[in-house]
Amino acid sequence: GAGVSQSPSNKVTEKGKDVELRCDPISGHTALYWYRQSLGQGLEFLIYFQGNSAPDKSGLPSDRFSAERTGGSVSTLTIQRTQQEDSAVYLCASSRSGNTQYFGPGTRLTVL
Amino acid sequence: AQKVTQAQTEISVVEKEDVTLDCVYETRDTTYYLFWYKQPPSGELVFLIRRNSFDEQNEISGRYSWNFQKSTSSFNFTITASQVVDSAVYFCALNAEWETSGSRLTFGEGTQLTVNP
């Protein structure tokens, strides 16, 4: 596709359940990023992939959060045992290494 | 540590007015990149511009212009003759200090611009 795609666009879950968020980067982009946007915290960096490896995971807020990337393409962000404070919009971006990051439409996560 | 400050939380103007969105940044690096993104009500972050720290030339793109001043660590964004479609949240972002921050973007808090007809 022409841009970064994310699925689902909306996810409502119950507290304590696990969720998986998916990101499909722009074809040929080797770098992939996850950010979170919430009312109180603004836009926060979560994790960065270069190829399939994650040299920077320092933004993940707790060990309930994990992410992987396979084939240098699709990435999945997993949140285990979701809490209400995990409610946010999760944004994915991709770039050619070191260049401008292009963002997807985001996944709005609501934890009840 | 790097930081971006957008002091204007909300700005409201009437269509055709000019408006300037302020951005001030902090970094100890001499090489860095600055960005502006637009987030319309649909929610997607749209890239507007990228500047590197060695290029202080002002840039104009249609009704948009950017004023980068290293002396004041500012990268301000002006919309000339604003239109209702310009209503959005605008984010300024910084990419620097790669040894500690990697390739992440550090965002300001955003400025909500409302253009009224």
PDB file of N, CA and C in Angstrom, chain B residues 1-75:
ATOM      1  N   ALA B   1      19.005  15.949  28.068  1.00  0.00           N
ATOM      2  CA  ALA B   1      17.902  15.299  27.367  1.00  0.00           C
ATOM      3  C   ALA B   1      17.226  16.307  26.449  1.00  0.00           C
ATOM      4  N   GLN B   2      16.669  15.799  25.378  1.00  0.00           N
ATOM      5  CA  GLN B   2      16.047  16.689  24.418  1.00  0.00           C
ATOM      6  C   GLN B   2      14.618  17.015  24.839  1.00  0.00           C
ATOM      7  N   LYS B   3      14.175  18.192  24.441  1.00  0.00           N
ATOM      8  CA  LYS B   3      12.855  18.651  24.844  1.00  0.00           C
ATOM      9  C   LYS B   3      12.292  19.590  23.784  1.00  0.00           C
ATOM     10  N   VAL B   4      10.987  19.544  23.611  1.00  0.00           N
ATOM     11  CA  VAL B   4      10.303  20.451  22.690  1.00  0.00           C
ATOM     12  C   VAL B   4       9.160  21.115  23.440  1.00  0.00           C
ATOM     13  N   THR B   5       9.066  22.418  23.319  1.00  0.00           N
ATOM     14  CA  THR B   5       8.012  23.165  24.005  1.00  0.00           C
ATOM     15  C   THR B   5       7.169  23.939  23.004  1.00  0.00           C
ATOM     16  N   GLN B   6       5.882  23.679  23.046  1.00  0.00           N
ATOM     17  CA  GLN B   6       4.920  24.464  22.269  1.00  0.00           C
ATOM     18  C   GLN B   6       4.029  25.163  23.294  1.00  0.00           C
ATOM     19  N   ALA B   7       4.335  26.398  23.545  1.00  0.00           N
ATOM     20  CA  ALA B   7       3.689  27.098  24.647  1.00  0.00           C
ATOM     21  C   ALA B   7       2.219  27.393  24.384  1.00  0.00           C
ATOM     22  N   GLN B   8       1.847  27.481  23.134  1.00  0.00           N
ATOM     23  CA  GLN B   8       0.449  27.793  22.791  1.00  0.00           C
ATOM     24  C   GLN B   8      -0.362  26.502  22.766  1.00  0.00           C
ATOM     25  N   THR B   9      -1.256  26.359  23.719  1.00  0.00           N
ATOM     26  CA  THR B   9      -2.072  25.156  23.756  1.00  0.00           C
ATOM     27  C   THR B   9      -3.182  25.223  22.704  1.00  0.00           C
ATOM     28  N   GLU B  10      -3.826  26.387  22.626  1.00  0.00           N
ATOM     29  CA  GLU B  10      -4.917  26.569  21.674  1.00  0.00           C
ATOM     30  C   GLU B  10      -4.826  27.951  21.045  1.00  0.00           C
ATOM     31  N   ILE B  11      -5.121  28.009  19.761  1.00  0.00           N
ATOM     32  CA  ILE B  11      -5.200  29.290  19.063  1.00  0.00           C
ATOM     33  C   ILE B  11      -6.475  29.271  18.238  1.00  0.00           C
ATOM     34  N   SER B  12      -7.196  30.382  18.278  1.00  0.00           N
ATOM     35  CA  SER B  12      -8.407  30.495  17.478  1.00  0.00           C
ATOM     36  C   SER B  12      -8.299  31.745  16.614  1.00  0.00           C
ATOM     37  N   VAL B  13      -8.508  31.611  15.330  1.00  0.00           N
ATOM     38  CA  VAL B  13      -8.435  32.748  14.417  1.00  0.00           C
ATOM     39  C   VAL B  13      -9.646  32.714  13.500  1.00  0.00           C
ATOM     40  N   VAL B  14      -9.814  33.817  12.804  1.00  0.00           N
ATOM     41  CA  VAL B  14     -10.859  33.908  11.799  1.00  0.00           C
ATOM     42  C   VAL B  14     -10.218  33.664  10.440  1.00  0.00           C
ATOM     43  N   GLU B  15     -10.950  33.014   9.580  1.00  0.00           N
ATOM     44  CA  GLU B  15     -10.444  32.695   8.256  1.00  0.00           C
ATOM     45  C   GLU B  15      -9.787  33.915   7.601  1.00  0.00           C
ATOM     46  N   LYS B  16      -8.685  33.639   6.902  1.00  0.00           N
ATOM     47  CA  LYS B  16      -7.870  34.627   6.172  1.00  0.00           C
ATOM     48  C   LYS B  16      -6.863  35.339   7.069  1.00  0.00           C
ATOM     49  N   GLU B  17      -6.953  35.154   8.360  1.00  0.00           N
ATOM     50  CA  GLU B  17      -5.908  35.717   9.223  1.00  0.00           C
ATOM     51  C   GLU B  17      -4.628  34.899   9.088  1.00  0.00           C
ATOM     52  N   ASP B  18      -3.500  35.539   9.335  1.00  0.00           N
ATOM     53  CA  ASP B  18      -2.230  34.826   9.425  1.00  0.00           C
ATOM     54  C   ASP B  18      -2.058  34.349  10.862  1.00  0.00           C
ATOM     55  N   VAL B  19      -1.426  33.194  11.023  1.00  0.00           N
ATOM     56  CA  VAL B  19      -1.219  32.678  12.369  1.00  0.00           C
ATOM     57  C   VAL B  19       0.160  32.019  12.446  1.00  0.00           C
ATOM     58  N   THR B  20       0.835  32.233  13.578  1.00  0.00           N
ATOM     59  CA  THR B  20       2.160  31.642  13.805  1.00  0.00           C
ATOM     60  C   THR B  20       2.114  30.720  15.002  1.00  0.00           C
ATOM     61  N   LEU B  21       2.608  29.518  14.787  1.00  0.00           N
ATOM     62  CA  LEU B  21       2.694  28.523  15.861  1.00  0.00           C
ATOM     63  C   LEU B  21       4.147  28.448  16.319  1.00  0.00           C
ATOM     64  N   ASP B  22       4.348  28.587  17.615  1.00  0.00           N
ATOM     65  CA  ASP B  22       5.696  28.650  18.154  1.00  0.00           C
ATOM     66  C   ASP B  22       6.212  27.274  18.564  1.00  0.00           C
ATOM     67  N   CYS B  23       7.503  27.090  18.383  1.00  0.00           N
ATOM     68  CA  CYS B  23       8.164  25.856  18.822  1.00  0.00           C
ATOM     69  C   CYS B  23       9.563  26.208  19.299  1.00  0.00           C
ATOM     70  N   VAL B  24       9.877  25.802  20.516  1.00  0.00           N
ATOM     71  CA  VAL B  24      11.218  25.996  21.080  1.00  0.00           C
ATOM     72  C   VAL B  24      11.751  24.634  21.462  1.00  0.00           C
ATOM     73  N   TYR B  25      13.017  24.389  21.164  1.00  0.00           N
ATOM     74  CA  TYR B  25      13.570  23.060  21.432  1.00  0.00           C
ATOM     75  C   TYR B  25      14.845  23.152  22.251  1.00  0.00           C
ATOM     76  N   GLU B  26      15.199  22.046  22.861  1.00  0.00           N
ATOM     77  CA  GLU B  26      16.437  21.942  23.626  1.00  0.00           C
ATOM     78  C   GLU B  26      17.136  20.648  23.253  1.00  0.00           C
ATOM     79  N   THR B  27      18.415  20.749  22.958  1.00  0.00           N
ATOM     80  CA  THR B  27      19.245  19.578  22.764  1.00  0.00           C
ATOM     81  C   THR B  27      20.689  19.974  22.925  1.00  0.00           C
ATOM     82  N   ARG B  28      21.509  19.058  23.372  1.00  0.00           N
ATOM     83  CA  ARG B  28      22.934  19.357  23.499  1.00  0.00           C
ATOM     84  C   ARG B  28      23.692  19.028  22.221  1.00  0.00           C
ATOM     85  N   ASP B  29      23.006  18.393  21.261  1.00  0.00           N
ATOM     86  CA  ASP B  29      23.655  18.021  20.015  1.00  0.00           C
ATOM     87  C   ASP B  29      23.773  19.224  19.072  1.00  0.00           C
ATOM     88  N   THR B  30      24.751  19.164  18.189  1.00  0.00           N
ATOM     89  CA  THR B  30      24.872  20.194  17.155  1.00  0.00           C
ATOM     90  C   THR B  30      24.243  19.729  15.853  1.00  0.00           C
ATOM     91  N   THR B  31      24.035  18.434  15.722  1.00  0.00           N
ATOM     92  CA  THR B  31      23.355  17.868  14.552  1.00  0.00           C
ATOM     93  C   THR B  31      22.017  17.309  14.995  1.00  0.00           C
ATOM     94  N   TYR B  32      20.975  17.798  14.407  1.00  0.00           N
ATOM     95  CA  TYR B  32      19.640  17.345  14.782  1.00  0.00           C
ATOM     96  C   TYR B  32      18.667  17.682  13.660  1.00  0.00           C
ATOM     97  N   TYR B  33      17.476  17.136  13.779  1.00  0.00           N
ATOM     98  CA  TYR B  33      16.424  17.372  12.793  1.00  0.00           C
ATOM     99  C   TYR B  33      15.169  17.861  13.505  1.00  0.00           C
ATOM    100  N   LEU B  34      14.492  18.763  12.857  1.00  0.00           N
ATOM    101  CA  LEU B  34      13.244  19.307  13.383  1.00  0.00           C
ATOM    102  C   LEU B  34      12.119  19.024  12.394  1.00  0.00           C
ATOM    103  N   PHE B  35      10.931  18.813  12.928  1.00  0.00           N
ATOM    104  CA  PHE B  35       9.791  18.434  12.106  1.00  0.00           C
ATOM    105  C   PHE B  35       8.543  19.190  12.566  1.00  0.00           C
ATOM    106  N   TRP B  36       7.620  19.331  11.640  1.00  0.00           N
ATOM    107  CA  TRP B  36       6.246  19.708  11.969  1.00  0.00           C
ATOM    108  C   TRP B  36       5.318  18.659  11.368  1.00  0.00           C
ATOM    109  N   TYR B  37       4.331  18.263  12.191  1.00  0.00           N
ATOM    110  CA  TYR B  37       3.289  17.353  11.757  1.00  0.00           C
ATOM    111  C   TYR B  37       1.935  17.995  12.030  1.00  0.00           C
ATOM    112  N   LYS B  38       0.960  17.653  11.192  1.00  0.00           N
ATOM    113  CA  LYS B  38      -0.412  18.119  11.357  1.00  0.00           C
ATOM    114  C   LYS B  38      -1.284  16.922  11.711  1.00  0.00           C
ATOM    115  N   GLN B  39      -2.152  17.082  12.703  1.00  0.00           N
ATOM    116  CA  GLN B  39      -3.086  16.023  13.074  1.00  0.00           C
ATOM    117  C   GLN B  39      -4.512  16.553  12.955  1.00  0.00           C
ATOM    118  N   PRO B  40      -5.155  16.313  11.829  1.00  0.00           N
ATOM    119  CA  PRO B  40      -6.542  16.765  11.648  1.00  0.00           C
ATOM    120  C   PRO B  40      -7.472  15.926  12.511  1.00  0.00           C
ATOM    121  N   PRO B  41      -8.741  16.276  12.575  1.00  0.00           N
ATOM    122  CA  PRO B  41      -9.683  15.526  13.410  1.00  0.00           C
ATOM    123  C   PRO B  41      -9.724  14.030  13.106  1.00  0.00           C
ATOM    124  N   SER B  42      -9.362  13.623  11.920  1.00  0.00           N
ATOM    125  CA  SER B  42      -9.338  12.198  11.588  1.00  0.00           C
ATOM    126  C   SER B  42      -8.293  11.440  12.394  1.00  0.00           C
ATOM    127  N   GLY B  43      -7.296  12.150  12.910  1.00  0.00           N
ATOM    128  CA  GLY B  43      -6.351  11.531  13.832  1.00  0.00           C
ATOM    129  C   GLY B  43      -4.998  11.165  13.261  1.00  0.00           C
ATOM    130  N   GLU B  44      -4.865  11.076  11.957  1.00  0.00           N
ATOM    131  CA  GLU B  44      -3.584  10.650  11.395  1.00  0.00           C
ATOM    132  C   GLU B  44      -2.572  11.793  11.409  1.00  0.00           C
ATOM    133  N   LEU B  45      -1.358  11.521  11.810  1.00  0.00           N
ATOM    134  CA  LEU B  45      -0.288  12.522  11.805  1.00  0.00           C
ATOM    135  C   LEU B  45       0.256  12.670  10.391  1.00  0.00           C
ATOM    136  N   VAL B  46       0.180  13.879   9.868  1.00  0.00           N
ATOM    137  CA  VAL B  46       0.610  14.153   8.503  1.00  0.00           C
ATOM    138  C   VAL B  46       1.903  14.949   8.534  1.00  0.00           C
ATOM    139  N   PHE B  47       2.918  14.432   7.888  1.00  0.00           N
ATOM    140  CA  PHE B  47       4.218  15.103   7.829  1.00  0.00           C
ATOM    141  C   PHE B  47       4.106  16.381   7.013  1.00  0.00           C
ATOM    142  N   LEU B  48       4.692  17.476   7.538  1.00  0.00           N
ATOM    143  CA  LEU B  48       4.695  18.742   6.819  1.00  0.00           C
ATOM    144  C   LEU B  48       6.088  19.139   6.359  1.00  0.00           C
ATOM    145  N   ILE B  49       7.068  19.081   7.282  1.00  0.00           N
ATOM    146  CA  ILE B  49       8.388  19.545   6.921  1.00  0.00           C
ATOM    147  C   ILE B  49       9.446  18.940   7.827  1.00  0.00           C
ATOM    148  N   ARG B  50      10.650  18.789   7.299  1.00  0.00           N
ATOM    149  CA  ARG B  50      11.829  18.328   8.041  1.00  0.00           C
ATOM    150  C   ARG B  50      12.973  19.284   7.724  1.00  0.00           C
ATOM    151  N   ARG B  51      13.653  19.758   8.772  1.00  0.00           N
ATOM    152  CA  ARG B  51      14.822  20.603   8.585  1.00  0.00           C
ATOM    153  C   ARG B  51      15.985  20.042   9.383  1.00  0.00           C
ATOM    154  N   ASN B  52      17.194  20.154   8.815  1.00  0.00           N
ATOM    155  CA  ASN B  52      18.346  19.761   9.607  1.00  0.00           C
ATOM    156  C   ASN B  52      18.997  20.997  10.215  1.00  0.00           C
ATOM    157  N   SER B  53      19.794  20.759  11.220  1.00  0.00           N
ATOM    158  CA  SER B  53      20.335  21.853  12.029  1.00  0.00           C
ATOM    159  C   SER B  53      21.332  22.721  11.288  1.00  0.00           C
ATOM    160  N   PHE B  54      21.803  22.264  10.148  1.00  0.00           N
ATOM    161  CA  PHE B  54      22.786  23.054   9.404  1.00  0.00           C
ATOM    162  C   PHE B  54      22.144  23.938   8.346  1.00  0.00           C
ATOM    163  N   ASP B  55      20.852  23.837   8.209  1.00  0.00           N
ATOM    164  CA  ASP B  55      20.176  24.585   7.167  1.00  0.00           C
ATOM    165  C   ASP B  55      19.196  25.560   7.800  1.00  0.00           C
ATOM    166  N   GLU B  56      19.638  26.816   7.929  1.00  0.00           N
ATOM    167  CA  GLU B  56      18.792  27.803   8.594  1.00  0.00           C
ATOM    168  C   GLU B  56      17.975  28.626   7.621  1.00  0.00           C
ATOM    169  N   GLN B  57      17.982  28.248   6.378  1.00  0.00           N
ATOM    170  CA  GLN B  57      17.162  28.978   5.406  1.00  0.00           C
ATOM    171  C   GLN B  57      15.697  28.804   5.738  1.00  0.00           C
ATOM    172  N   ASN B  58      14.971  29.905   5.684  1.00  0.00           N
ATOM    173  CA  ASN B  58      13.533  29.799   5.854  1.00  0.00           C
ATOM    174  C   ASN B  58      12.927  29.095   4.646  1.00  0.00           C
ATOM    175  N   GLU B  59      11.823  28.436   4.878  1.00  0.00           N
ATOM    176  CA  GLU B  59      11.201  27.678   3.796  1.00  0.00           C
ATOM    177  C   GLU B  59       9.746  28.094   3.648  1.00  0.00           C
ATOM    178  N   ILE B  60       9.325  28.157   2.401  1.00  0.00           N
ATOM    179  CA  ILE B  60       7.934  28.510   2.100  1.00  0.00           C
ATOM    180  C   ILE B  60       7.358  27.438   1.191  1.00  0.00           C
ATOM    181  N   SER B  61       6.153  26.995   1.546  1.00  0.00           N
ATOM    182  CA  SER B  61       5.446  26.039   0.700  1.00  0.00           C
ATOM    183  C   SER B  61       3.996  26.476   0.627  1.00  0.00           C
ATOM    184  N   GLY B  62       3.661  27.154  -0.430  1.00  0.00           N
ATOM    185  CA  GLY B  62       2.295  27.661  -0.565  1.00  0.00           C
ATOM    186  C   GLY B  62       1.980  28.654   0.530  1.00  0.00           C
ATOM    187  N   ARG B  63       0.964  28.361   1.324  1.00  0.00           N
ATOM    188  CA  ARG B  63       0.577  29.276   2.415  1.00  0.00           C
ATOM    189  C   ARG B  63       1.370  29.011   3.691  1.00  0.00           C
ATOM    190  N   TYR B  64       2.196  27.976   3.682  1.00  0.00           N
ATOM    191  CA  TYR B  64       2.975  27.598   4.858  1.00  0.00           C
ATOM    192  C   TYR B  64       4.386  28.161   4.758  1.00  0.00           C
ATOM    193  N   SER B  65       4.911  28.613   5.891  1.00  0.00           N
ATOM    194  CA  SER B  65       6.315  29.005   5.933  1.00  0.00           C
ATOM    195  C   SER B  65       6.883  28.663   7.306  1.00  0.00           C
ATOM    196  N   TRP B  66       8.195  28.427   7.326  1.00  0.00           N
ATOM    197  CA  TRP B  66       8.857  28.022   8.555  1.00  0.00           C
ATOM    198  C   TRP B  66      10.070  28.907   8.776  1.00  0.00           C
ATOM    199  N   ASN B  67      10.239  29.334  10.017  1.00  0.00           N
ATOM    200  CA  ASN B  67      11.345  30.204  10.401  1.00  0.00           C
ATOM    201  C   ASN B  67      12.196  29.466  11.434  1.00  0.00           C
ATOM    202  N   PHE B  68      13.387  29.036  11.021  1.00  0.00           N
ATOM    203  CA  PHE B  68      14.291  28.284  11.894  1.00  0.00           C
ATOM    204  C   PHE B  68      15.393  29.230  12.363  1.00  0.00           C
ATOM    205  N   GLN B  69      15.519  29.406  13.669  1.00  0.00           N
ATOM    206  CA  GLN B  69      16.552  30.272  14.226  1.00  0.00           C
ATOM    207  C   GLN B  69      17.309  29.523  15.309  1.00  0.00           C
ATOM    208  N   LYS B  70      18.540  29.136  14.998  1.00  0.00           N
ATOM    209  CA  LYS B  70      19.346  28.405  15.970  1.00  0.00           C
ATOM    210  C   LYS B  70      19.681  29.268  17.175  1.00  0.00           C
ATOM    211  N   SER B  71      19.834  30.553  16.955  1.00  0.00           N
ATOM    212  CA  SER B  71      20.243  31.451  18.053  1.00  0.00           C
ATOM    213  C   SER B  71      19.216  31.456  19.179  1.00  0.00           C
ATOM    214  N   THR B  72      17.964  31.232  18.838  1.00  0.00           N
ATOM    215  CA  THR B  72      16.904  31.214  19.855  1.00  0.00           C
ATOM    216  C   THR B  72      16.305  29.825  20.014  1.00  0.00           C
ATOM    217  N   SER B  73      16.902  28.824  19.359  1.00  0.00           N
ATOM    218  CA  SER B  73      16.393  27.441  19.405  1.00  0.00           C
ATOM    219  C   SER B  73      14.906  27.396  19.104  1.00  0.00           C
ATOM    220  N   SER B  74      14.534  28.045  18.024  1.00  0.00           N
ATOM    221  CA  SER B  74      13.117  28.083  17.670  1.00  0.00           C
ATOM    222  C   SER B  74      12.902  27.637  16.228  1.00  0.00           C
ATOM    223  N   PHE B  75      11.748  27.068  16.014  1.00  0.00           N
ATOM    224  CA  PHE B  75      11.377  26.592  14.672  1.00  0.00           C
ATOM    225  C   PHE B  75       9.882  26.862  14.518  1.00  0.00           C
TER     226      PHE B  75
END
